[in-house]
Coordinates of C-alpha atoms in Angstrom, one line a residue:
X1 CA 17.4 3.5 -6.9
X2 CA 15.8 5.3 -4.0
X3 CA 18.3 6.6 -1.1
X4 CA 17.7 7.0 2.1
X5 CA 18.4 8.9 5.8
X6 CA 18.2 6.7 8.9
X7 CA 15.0 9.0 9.9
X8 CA 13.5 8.1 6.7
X9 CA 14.2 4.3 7.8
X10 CA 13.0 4.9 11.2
X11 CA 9.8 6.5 9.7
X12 CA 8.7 3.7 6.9
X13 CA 10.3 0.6 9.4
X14 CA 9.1 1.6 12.7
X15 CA 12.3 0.6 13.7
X16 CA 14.1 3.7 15.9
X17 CA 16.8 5.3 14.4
X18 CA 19.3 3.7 17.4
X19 CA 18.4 0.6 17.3
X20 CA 19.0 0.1 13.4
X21 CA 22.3 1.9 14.5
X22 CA 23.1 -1.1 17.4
X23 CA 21.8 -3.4 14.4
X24 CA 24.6 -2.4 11.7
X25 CA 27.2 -2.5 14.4
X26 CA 26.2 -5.6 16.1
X27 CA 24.9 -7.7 12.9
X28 CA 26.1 -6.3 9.8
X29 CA 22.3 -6.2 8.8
X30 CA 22.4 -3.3 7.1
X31 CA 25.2 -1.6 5.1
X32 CA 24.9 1.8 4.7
X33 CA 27.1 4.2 2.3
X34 CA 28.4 7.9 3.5
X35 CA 28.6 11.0 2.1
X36 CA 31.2 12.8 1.8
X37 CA 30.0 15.1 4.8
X38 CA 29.7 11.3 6.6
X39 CA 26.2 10.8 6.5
X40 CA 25.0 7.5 6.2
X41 CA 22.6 6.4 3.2
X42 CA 20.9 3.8 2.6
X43 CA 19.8 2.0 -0.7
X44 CA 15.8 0.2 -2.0
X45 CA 17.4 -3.4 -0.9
X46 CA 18.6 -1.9 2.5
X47 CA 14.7 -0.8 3.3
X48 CA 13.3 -3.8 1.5
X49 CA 15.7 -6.0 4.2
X50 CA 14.9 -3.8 7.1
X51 CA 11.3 -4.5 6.7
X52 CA 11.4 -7.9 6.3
X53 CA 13.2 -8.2 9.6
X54 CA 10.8 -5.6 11.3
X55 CA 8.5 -8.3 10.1
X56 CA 10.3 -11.4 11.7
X57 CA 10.8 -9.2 14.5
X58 CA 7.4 -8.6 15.7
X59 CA 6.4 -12.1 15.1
X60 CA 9.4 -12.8 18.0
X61 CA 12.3 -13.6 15.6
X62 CA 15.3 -13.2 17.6
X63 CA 18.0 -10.7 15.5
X64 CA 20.6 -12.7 16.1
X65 CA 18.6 -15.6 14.8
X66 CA 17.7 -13.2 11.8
X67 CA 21.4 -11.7 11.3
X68 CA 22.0 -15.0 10.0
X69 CA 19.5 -15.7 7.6
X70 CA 21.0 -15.3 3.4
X71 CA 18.2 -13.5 1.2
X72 CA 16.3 -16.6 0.7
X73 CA 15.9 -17.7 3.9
X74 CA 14.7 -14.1 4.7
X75 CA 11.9 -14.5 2.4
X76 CA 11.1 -17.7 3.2
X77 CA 10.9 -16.9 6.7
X78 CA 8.7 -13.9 5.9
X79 CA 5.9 -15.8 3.5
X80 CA 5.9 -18.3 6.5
X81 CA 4.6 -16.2 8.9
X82 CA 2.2 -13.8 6.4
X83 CA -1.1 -15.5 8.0
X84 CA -2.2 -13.1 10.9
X85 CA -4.9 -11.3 9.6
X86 CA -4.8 -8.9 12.3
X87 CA -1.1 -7.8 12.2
X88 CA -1.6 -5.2 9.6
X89 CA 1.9 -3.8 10.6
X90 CA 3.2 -6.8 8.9
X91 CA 1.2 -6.8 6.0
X92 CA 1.8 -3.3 5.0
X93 CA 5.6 -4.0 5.2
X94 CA 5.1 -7.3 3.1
X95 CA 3.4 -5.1 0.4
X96 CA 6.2 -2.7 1.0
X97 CA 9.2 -5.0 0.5
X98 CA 7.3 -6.2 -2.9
X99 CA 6.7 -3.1 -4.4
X100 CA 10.7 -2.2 -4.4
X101 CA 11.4 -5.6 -5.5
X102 CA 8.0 -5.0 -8.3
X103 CA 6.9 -8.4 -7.7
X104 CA 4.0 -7.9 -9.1
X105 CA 2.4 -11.3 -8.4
X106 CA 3.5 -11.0 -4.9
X107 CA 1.9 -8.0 -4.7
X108 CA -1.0 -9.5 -5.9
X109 CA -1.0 -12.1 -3.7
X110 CA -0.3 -10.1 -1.0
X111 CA -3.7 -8.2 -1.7
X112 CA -5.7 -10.9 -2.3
X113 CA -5.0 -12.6 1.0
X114 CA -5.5 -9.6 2.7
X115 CA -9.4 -9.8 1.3
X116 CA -10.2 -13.0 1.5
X117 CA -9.0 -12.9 4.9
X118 CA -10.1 -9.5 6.3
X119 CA -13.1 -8.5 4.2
X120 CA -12.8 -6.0 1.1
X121 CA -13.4 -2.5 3.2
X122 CA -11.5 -4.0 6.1
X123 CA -8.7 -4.5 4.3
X124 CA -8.9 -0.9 2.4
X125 CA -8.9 0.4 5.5
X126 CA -6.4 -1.0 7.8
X127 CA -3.7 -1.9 5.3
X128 CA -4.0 -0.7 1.7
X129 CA -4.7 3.0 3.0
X130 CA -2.1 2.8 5.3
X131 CA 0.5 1.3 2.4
X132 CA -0.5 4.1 0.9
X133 CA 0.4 6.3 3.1
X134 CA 3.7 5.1 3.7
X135 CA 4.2 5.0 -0.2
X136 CA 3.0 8.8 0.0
X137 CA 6.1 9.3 2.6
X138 CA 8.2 7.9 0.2
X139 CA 7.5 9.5 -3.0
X140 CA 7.8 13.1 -1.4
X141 CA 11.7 11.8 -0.6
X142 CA 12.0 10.9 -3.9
X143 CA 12.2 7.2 -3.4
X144 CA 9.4 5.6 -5.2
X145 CA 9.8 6.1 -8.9
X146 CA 7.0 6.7 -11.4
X147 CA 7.0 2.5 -12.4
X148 CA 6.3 1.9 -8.9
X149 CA 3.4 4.7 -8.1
X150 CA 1.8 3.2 -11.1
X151 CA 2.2 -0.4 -10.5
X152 CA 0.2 0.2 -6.6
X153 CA -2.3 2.6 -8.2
X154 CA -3.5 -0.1 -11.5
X155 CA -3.4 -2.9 -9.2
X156 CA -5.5 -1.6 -6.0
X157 CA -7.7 0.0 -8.9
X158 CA -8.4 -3.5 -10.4
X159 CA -8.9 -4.8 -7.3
X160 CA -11.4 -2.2 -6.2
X161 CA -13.2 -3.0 -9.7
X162 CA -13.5 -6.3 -9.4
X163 CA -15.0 -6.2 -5.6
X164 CA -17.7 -3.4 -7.0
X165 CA -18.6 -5.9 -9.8
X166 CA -19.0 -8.9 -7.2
X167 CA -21.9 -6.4 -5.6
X168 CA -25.7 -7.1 -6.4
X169 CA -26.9 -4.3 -8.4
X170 CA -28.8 -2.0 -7.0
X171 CA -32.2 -0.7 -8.8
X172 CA -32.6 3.0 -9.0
X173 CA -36.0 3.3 -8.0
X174 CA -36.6 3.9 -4.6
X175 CA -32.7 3.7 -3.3
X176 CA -30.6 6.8 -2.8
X177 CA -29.1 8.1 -5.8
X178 CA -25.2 9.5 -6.1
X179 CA -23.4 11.0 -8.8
X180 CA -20.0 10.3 -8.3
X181 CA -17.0 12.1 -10.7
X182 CA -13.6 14.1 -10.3
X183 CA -13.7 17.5 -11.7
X184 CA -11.4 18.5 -15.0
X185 CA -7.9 18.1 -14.6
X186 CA -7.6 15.4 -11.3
X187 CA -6.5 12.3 -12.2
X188 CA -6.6 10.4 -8.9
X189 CA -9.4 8.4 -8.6
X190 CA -8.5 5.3 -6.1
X191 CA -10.7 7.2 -2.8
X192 CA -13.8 7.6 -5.7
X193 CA -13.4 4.0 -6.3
X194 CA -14.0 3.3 -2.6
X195 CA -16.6 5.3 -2.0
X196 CA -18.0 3.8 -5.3
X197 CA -18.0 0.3 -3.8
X198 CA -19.0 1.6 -0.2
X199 CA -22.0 3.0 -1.5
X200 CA -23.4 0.0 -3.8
X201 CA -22.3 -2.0 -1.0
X202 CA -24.9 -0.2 1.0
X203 CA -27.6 -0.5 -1.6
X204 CA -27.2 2.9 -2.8
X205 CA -27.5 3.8 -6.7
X206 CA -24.5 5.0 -8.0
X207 CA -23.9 6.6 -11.5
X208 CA -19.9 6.5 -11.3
X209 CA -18.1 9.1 -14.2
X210 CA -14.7 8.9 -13.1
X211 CA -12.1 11.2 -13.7
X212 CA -11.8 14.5 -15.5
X213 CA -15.0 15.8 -15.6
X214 CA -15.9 19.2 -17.0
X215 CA -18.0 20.6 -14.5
X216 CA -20.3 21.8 -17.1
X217 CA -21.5 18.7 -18.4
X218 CA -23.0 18.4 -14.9
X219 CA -25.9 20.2 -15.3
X220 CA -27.6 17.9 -17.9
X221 CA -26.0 14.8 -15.7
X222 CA -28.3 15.8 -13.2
X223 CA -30.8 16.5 -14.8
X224 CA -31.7 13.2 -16.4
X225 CA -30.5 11.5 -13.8
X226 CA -31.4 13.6 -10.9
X227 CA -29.7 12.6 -8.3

């Protein structure tokens, strides 16, 4: 179970620091625990419930309307008002609130909408790379575990794979021609993926090797292939 500082809140919610402070005291909507030096902290299901009602919030929930909403109703409320395709705010805090909860088929849903709706890159850009980011916040404060990075990583990965394999192919002859790898020892390979699909998706030729490449098998890569 991740903890968390009010900043940290602040900084994944983009709800100020204050105002969740006039929210706990006003509403109850949040119940943090203190340390023994009288530091608040808060717990996965505190951020999970703080971003749904960022959520409600900026589609002009009242808080005192949302104060009074049980778990349920919370959730229902939220799924209700998931079809703006431009609030990617929202989105991103959707996708947030179902990784700590690993609904995977949430998550999945979540994604899926988010294509159909925006387009493929559009959606890589404007809310996957930013749930990312915020997940990136999170990790370096210790509050994503290892199930949870992986969870993200496999399912934006098969999504990614499935868009490129939706694409025309592209004959070799005649279009630009791209090599695409990580060298030995990185592991990471979601940006290759992209750049993977953005290319094919321009007509470009790619010969994709993934991850953990010796650099020395290059040489005869390019060679036949020549890129």
């Amino acid at each position: 179970m991740g903890q968390f500082s009010i900043s940290e809140l602040e900084q994944l919610s983009g709800i100020k620091a204050h105002t969740i402070r006039v929210w706990e005291q006003r509403y109850g909507i949040l119940r943090p625990v203190r340390t023994a030096t009288n530091i608040r902290t808060y717990c996965d299901d505190d951020l999970r419930r703080l971003l749904n009602v960022a959520t409600l919030c900026g589609r002009g929930y009242r808080i005192s309307k949302i104060a009074q909403f049980t778990e349920q109703e919370l959730g229902r409320a939220v799924i209700s008002c998931n079809d703006d395709a431009h609030d990617y705010s929202q989105q991103v805090n959707s996708l947030l609130a179902a990784m700590l909860e690993m609904n995977e088929p949430q998550l999945s849903s979540l994604l899926n909408q988010s294509i159909q709706e925006l387009g493929f890159e559009t959606a890589l850009m404007h809310v996957v790379y930013p749930f990312l980011q915020r997940i990136g916040v999170m990790w370096q404060a210790g509050s994503v575990n290892p199930a949870q990075e992986h969870l993200i990583t496999n399912l934006i990965r098969q999504k990614m794979m499935a868009a490129t394999d939706k694409l025309a192919p592209v004959p070799p002859a005649g279009a630009c021609r791209w090599v695409l790898f990580l060298p030995e020892g990185e592991m990471h390979e979601l940006a290759l993926l992209f750049m993977n699909y953005a290319l094919r998706a321009r007509h470009h030729h790619v010969l994709y090797l993934g991850q953990n490449l010796p650099i020395k098998e290059l040489q005869e890569v390019c060679k036949t292939y020549q890129p």
